[in-house]
Short mmCIF file of C-alpha atoms in Angstrom, two decimals:
data_model
loop_
_atom_site.label_atom_id
_atom_site.label_comp_id
_atom_site.label_asym_id
_atom_site.label_seq_id
_atom_site.Cartn_x
_atom_site.Cartn_y
_atom_site.Cartn_z
CA MET A 1 119.78 83.23 115.12
CA SER A 2 122.87 85.50 115.05
CA ASP A 3 123.51 87.77 118.15
CA ALA A 4 122.86 90.94 116.00
CA LEU A 5 119.30 89.88 115.24
CA THR A 6 118.94 88.72 119.06
CA ARG A 7 119.70 92.40 120.22
CA LEU A 8 117.33 93.89 117.42
CA ARG A 9 114.60 91.78 118.88
CA ARG A 10 115.68 92.64 122.44
CA LEU A 11 115.67 96.47 121.37
CA ALA A 12 112.42 96.22 119.33
CA ARG A 13 110.37 95.18 122.39
CA PRO A 14 110.58 98.23 124.50
CA MET A 15 111.21 100.40 121.36
CA ALA A 16 107.62 99.41 120.42
CA TRP A 17 106.37 100.13 123.91
CA ALA A 18 107.90 103.60 123.61
CA ALA A 19 106.18 104.47 120.30
CA THR A 20 102.83 103.21 122.08
CA LEU A 21 103.52 105.37 124.41
CA ALA A 22 104.08 108.31 122.42
CA LEU A 23 101.06 107.52 120.40
CA VAL A 24 99.10 107.98 123.32
CA LEU A 25 100.58 111.08 125.04
CA ILE A 26 101.35 113.37 122.17
CA PRO A 27 97.78 113.71 121.24
CA LEU A 28 97.04 113.89 124.98
CA PHE A 29 99.49 116.82 125.70
CA TRP A 30 98.60 118.35 122.48
CA GLY A 31 94.51 118.36 123.69
CA ILE A 32 95.66 119.40 127.03
CA GLY A 33 97.88 122.28 125.65
CA LEU A 34 94.64 123.44 123.33
CA VAL A 35 92.41 123.33 126.32
CA SER A 36 94.94 125.02 128.73
CA GLY A 37 95.51 127.89 126.49
CA GLU A 38 99.16 126.71 125.60
CA TYR A 39 98.09 127.62 122.01
CA ARG A 40 97.19 131.39 122.76
CA LEU A 41 97.53 133.94 120.33
CA ASN A 42 101.01 135.16 122.23
CA HIS A 43 102.13 131.99 122.47
CA LEU A 44 101.42 131.42 118.30
CA GLU A 45 103.27 134.83 118.11
CA ALA A 46 106.24 133.76 120.08
CA ASP A 47 106.58 130.26 118.05
CA LEU A 48 106.00 131.92 114.52
CA GLY A 49 108.13 134.89 115.31
CA ILE A 50 105.80 137.61 114.00
CA ALA A 51 103.57 140.09 115.34
CA LEU A 52 100.17 139.30 115.48
CA PRO A 53 96.97 141.98 115.62
CA ASP A 54 95.57 142.28 119.21
CA THR A 55 92.44 140.30 117.69
CA VAL A 56 91.78 137.64 115.41
CA PRO A 57 88.76 136.20 114.25
CA THR A 58 87.72 132.55 116.25
CA ALA A 59 87.35 131.09 112.91
CA ASN A 60 91.20 131.86 111.72
CA VAL A 61 92.43 130.67 115.09
CA ILE A 62 90.22 127.36 114.80
CA ALA A 63 91.51 127.25 111.26
CA VAL A 64 95.34 127.29 112.70
CA HIS A 65 94.46 124.66 115.54
CA ALA A 66 93.16 122.64 112.71
CA SER A 67 96.00 122.39 110.55
CA GLY A 68 98.20 122.07 113.62
CA ALA A 69 96.11 118.95 114.22
CA VAL A 70 96.84 117.59 110.71
CA ALA A 71 100.51 118.04 111.21
CA VAL A 72 100.30 116.13 114.85
CA ALA A 73 98.05 113.63 112.98
CA LEU A 74 100.79 113.27 109.97
CA LEU A 75 103.33 112.63 113.27
CA LEU A 76 101.49 110.13 114.53
CA MET A 77 100.98 108.39 111.19
CA VAL A 78 105.01 108.39 111.31
CA ILE A 79 104.93 106.87 115.19
CA TRP A 80 102.57 104.29 114.33
CA ASN A 81 104.46 102.76 111.40
CA MET A 82 107.50 102.71 113.56
CA ARG A 83 105.60 100.81 116.02
CA ARG A 84 104.75 98.45 113.62
CA LEU A 85 107.93 98.01 112.18
CA PHE A 86 109.22 97.35 115.81
CA LEU A 87 106.66 94.78 116.68
CA LEU A 88 107.50 93.12 113.21
CA PHE A 89 111.48 93.07 114.17
CA ALA A 90 110.47 91.91 118.02
CA ARG A 91 108.36 88.94 116.47
CA GLY A 92 111.97 88.10 114.28
CA ASP A 93 110.06 89.30 110.87
CA VAL A 94 113.19 91.33 109.82
CA PHE A 95 113.89 90.42 106.14
CA GLY A 96 110.16 90.24 105.11
CA PRO A 97 108.78 92.28 102.51
CA GLU A 98 106.23 93.75 105.27
CA ALA A 99 109.22 95.44 107.45
CA ALA A 100 110.75 96.64 104.11
CA GLN A 101 107.42 98.25 103.19
CA THR A 102 106.93 99.55 106.38
CA ILE A 103 110.05 101.20 106.32
CA ARG A 104 109.34 103.04 103.18
CA ARG A 105 106.09 103.98 104.75
CA ILE A 106 107.93 105.88 107.51
CA GLY A 107 109.85 107.71 104.99
CA MET A 108 106.95 108.51 102.99
CA TRP A 109 104.86 109.68 106.07
CA MET A 110 108.11 111.61 107.46
CA LEU A 111 108.43 113.68 104.22
CA ALA A 112 104.79 114.36 104.48
CA THR A 113 105.15 115.53 107.67
CA ALA A 114 108.28 117.87 106.70
CA LEU A 115 106.60 119.24 103.96
CA PHE A 116 103.45 119.82 105.97
CA GLY A 117 105.38 121.60 108.57
CA VAL A 118 106.66 124.15 105.93
CA VAL A 119 103.02 124.73 104.53
CA ASN A 120 101.47 124.49 108.02
CA ARG A 121 103.69 127.42 109.11
CA THR A 122 102.93 129.72 105.86
CA PHE A 123 99.24 128.81 106.40
CA SER A 124 99.18 129.68 109.92
CA VAL A 125 100.98 133.13 109.52
CA LEU A 126 98.71 133.95 106.81
CA ILE A 127 95.58 133.00 108.55
CA LEU A 128 96.63 134.81 111.42
CA THR A 129 97.16 138.03 109.54
CA LEU A 130 94.36 137.69 107.66
CA ALA A 131 92.52 140.22 109.47
CA ASN A 132 94.75 142.71 109.18
CA PRO A 133 94.26 145.87 107.49
CA SER A 134 95.52 145.84 104.03
CA GLY A 135 99.40 145.98 103.48
CA GLN A 136 99.89 144.63 107.38
CA ARG A 137 99.39 140.99 105.92
CA SER A 138 101.89 138.74 105.89
CA LEU A 139 103.04 135.64 104.14
CA SER A 140 106.34 133.93 105.32
CA ILE A 141 107.94 130.82 103.67
CA GLY A 142 110.81 129.46 105.08
CA PHE A 143 112.78 126.07 105.21
CA SER A 144 114.66 125.54 108.72
CA SER A 145 117.60 123.39 109.27
CA GLN A 146 114.95 120.79 110.82
CA ASP A 147 112.95 120.94 107.81
CA VAL A 148 115.90 119.81 105.80
CA PHE A 149 117.17 117.18 107.97
CA LEU A 150 113.82 115.81 107.99
CA MET A 151 113.53 115.69 104.59
CA ILE A 152 117.00 114.07 103.94
CA SER A 153 116.09 111.64 106.50
CA ALA A 154 112.51 110.56 104.94
CA GLY A 155 114.50 110.17 101.84
CA LEU A 156 117.21 107.92 103.49
CA LEU A 157 114.68 105.94 105.26
CA VAL A 158 112.64 105.44 101.70
CA ALA A 159 116.36 104.45 99.90
CA ILE A 160 116.66 101.76 102.95
CA GLY A 161 113.25 100.47 102.35
CA TRP A 162 113.76 99.80 98.88
CA ALA A 163 117.24 98.18 99.98
CA MET A 164 115.58 96.03 102.61
CA SER A 165 113.05 94.97 99.72
CA GLU A 166 116.09 93.58 98.09
CA ALA A 167 117.36 91.89 101.11
CA ALA A 168 113.70 90.70 101.61
CA ARG A 169 114.25 88.79 98.16
CA LEU A 170 117.54 87.36 98.78
CA ALA A 171 116.48 86.08 102.43
CA ASP A 172 113.68 84.42 100.66
CA GLU A 173 115.95 82.89 97.78
CA ASN A 174 118.55 81.57 100.67
CA ARG A 175 115.42 79.99 102.54
CA SER A 176 114.74 78.20 99.42
CA PHE A 177 118.55 76.75 99.33
CA VAL A 178 119.06 73.39 101.64
CA MET B 1 119.17 71.64 74.44
CA ALA B 2 118.29 72.89 77.98
CA VAL B 3 118.53 70.64 80.71
CA GLU B 4 117.21 70.40 84.11
CA ILE B 5 118.74 68.85 87.48
CA VAL B 6 117.12 65.63 88.83
CA VAL B 7 118.13 64.97 92.64
CA ARG B 8 118.47 61.18 92.65
CA LEU B 9 118.61 60.96 96.64
CA ASP B 10 115.83 58.87 96.80
CA VAL B 11 117.86 56.25 94.67
CA MET B 12 120.94 56.32 96.79
CA LEU B 13 118.81 56.28 100.00
CA ALA B 14 117.61 53.03 98.72
CA LEU B 15 120.83 51.69 97.82
CA ARG B 16 122.52 52.44 101.13
CA LYS B 17 119.00 51.02 102.87
CA MET B 18 118.50 54.30 104.79
CA LYS B 19 115.64 55.85 105.79
CA SER B 20 115.24 59.89 104.98
CA ARG B 21 114.96 60.50 108.76
CA GLU B 22 118.09 59.02 109.67
CA LEU B 23 120.10 60.87 106.60
CA ALA B 24 118.27 64.14 107.90
CA ALA B 25 119.40 63.49 111.47
CA GLU B 26 122.93 62.85 110.34
CA ILE B 27 123.53 65.95 108.32
CA GLY B 28 121.52 68.19 110.69
CA ILE B 29 118.68 69.53 108.51
CA SER B 30 114.99 68.95 109.05
CA GLU B 31 113.02 66.26 107.38
CA ALA B 32 111.02 68.75 105.88
CA LYS B 33 113.96 70.04 104.20
CA LEU B 34 115.28 66.82 103.01
CA SER B 35 112.06 65.97 101.74
CA LEU B 36 111.99 69.34 99.45
CA LEU B 37 115.17 68.39 98.44
CA LYS B 38 114.23 64.67 97.34
CA SER B 39 111.41 66.11 95.60
CA GLY B 40 113.56 68.63 93.75
CA LYS B 41 111.70 71.79 95.22
CA VAL B 42 114.62 73.60 96.24
CA LYS B 43 116.47 76.45 94.21
CA GLY B 44 120.07 75.11 95.04
CA ILE B 45 121.86 72.80 97.27
CA ARG B 46 124.76 74.35 99.53
CA PHE B 47 128.16 72.48 98.74
CA GLU B 48 128.30 72.46 102.62
CA THR B 49 125.15 70.02 102.70
CA LEU B 50 126.05 68.25 99.45
CA ALA B 51 129.28 67.50 101.01
CA ARG B 52 127.35 65.86 104.30
CA ILE B 53 125.19 64.01 102.33
CA CYS B 54 128.39 62.44 100.18
CA ALA B 55 130.06 61.81 103.51
CA VAL B 56 127.06 60.15 104.82
CA LEU B 57 125.85 58.13 101.85
CA GLU B 58 129.43 57.44 100.74
CA CYS B 59 128.85 58.56 97.60
CA GLN B 60 129.84 61.28 94.71
CA PRO B 61 127.81 64.38 93.92
CA GLY B 62 127.44 63.09 90.60
CA ASP B 63 125.68 59.94 91.94
CA LEU B 64 122.73 62.53 93.70
CA LEU B 65 122.52 64.88 91.06
CA GLU B 66 121.64 64.26 86.99
CA ALA B 67 121.09 66.35 84.13
CA VAL B 68 118.40 65.34 81.77
CA PRO B 69 116.78 67.02 79.20
CA GLU B 70 113.97 69.42 79.98
CA ALA B 71 110.67 68.06 79.07
#
């Protein structure tokens, strides 16, 4: 095994552990934040950068939190697939078709996370201002540089996944040479 | 006319009265790989491997490989 593959295996093990930890801690802290009131209206107001009415119907707040939960779930899917990839690397399965497919999946979920991030902000602003009198409701659509970066990274990962599929085919062919 | 490459390693081994295990050890590949080569169940053979086999069996690549018309 080459030095690079040995280093990769050595790096993959702690990274898989870190991903496992993130899978536990992210929903835990999100839940704690929800219970402790971190996501109350004044916090949402600051996060979204809009002025909210004094009272927002509970159903609307629940809808915003549900949408936030979907965003967290998408992020967890990205991390779950990263963990899967690191476990494959730790086992030495670097150029297998499964690793290539997992890299593509990470890219797809990352793209979904980025797109949903944009939709989520738009939806949250709309829902939170829906109870406002007519003329004071807001609709905010915007891309942040972070969204763009995430989308480009997602595209890059999908491309790398395809390249890895070709690498897997070549590795398989190489194995059938003596 | 289409031809296929047939590996005649077993013939050379018999001529040199050498066992597969001994050859595998001499050229540094596993017996399983050598068995696949003998049965022709490989996509190719590296020049490096071919050279080592030729050195051990004291033969030419043409003694190990033969092009025959495809069945």
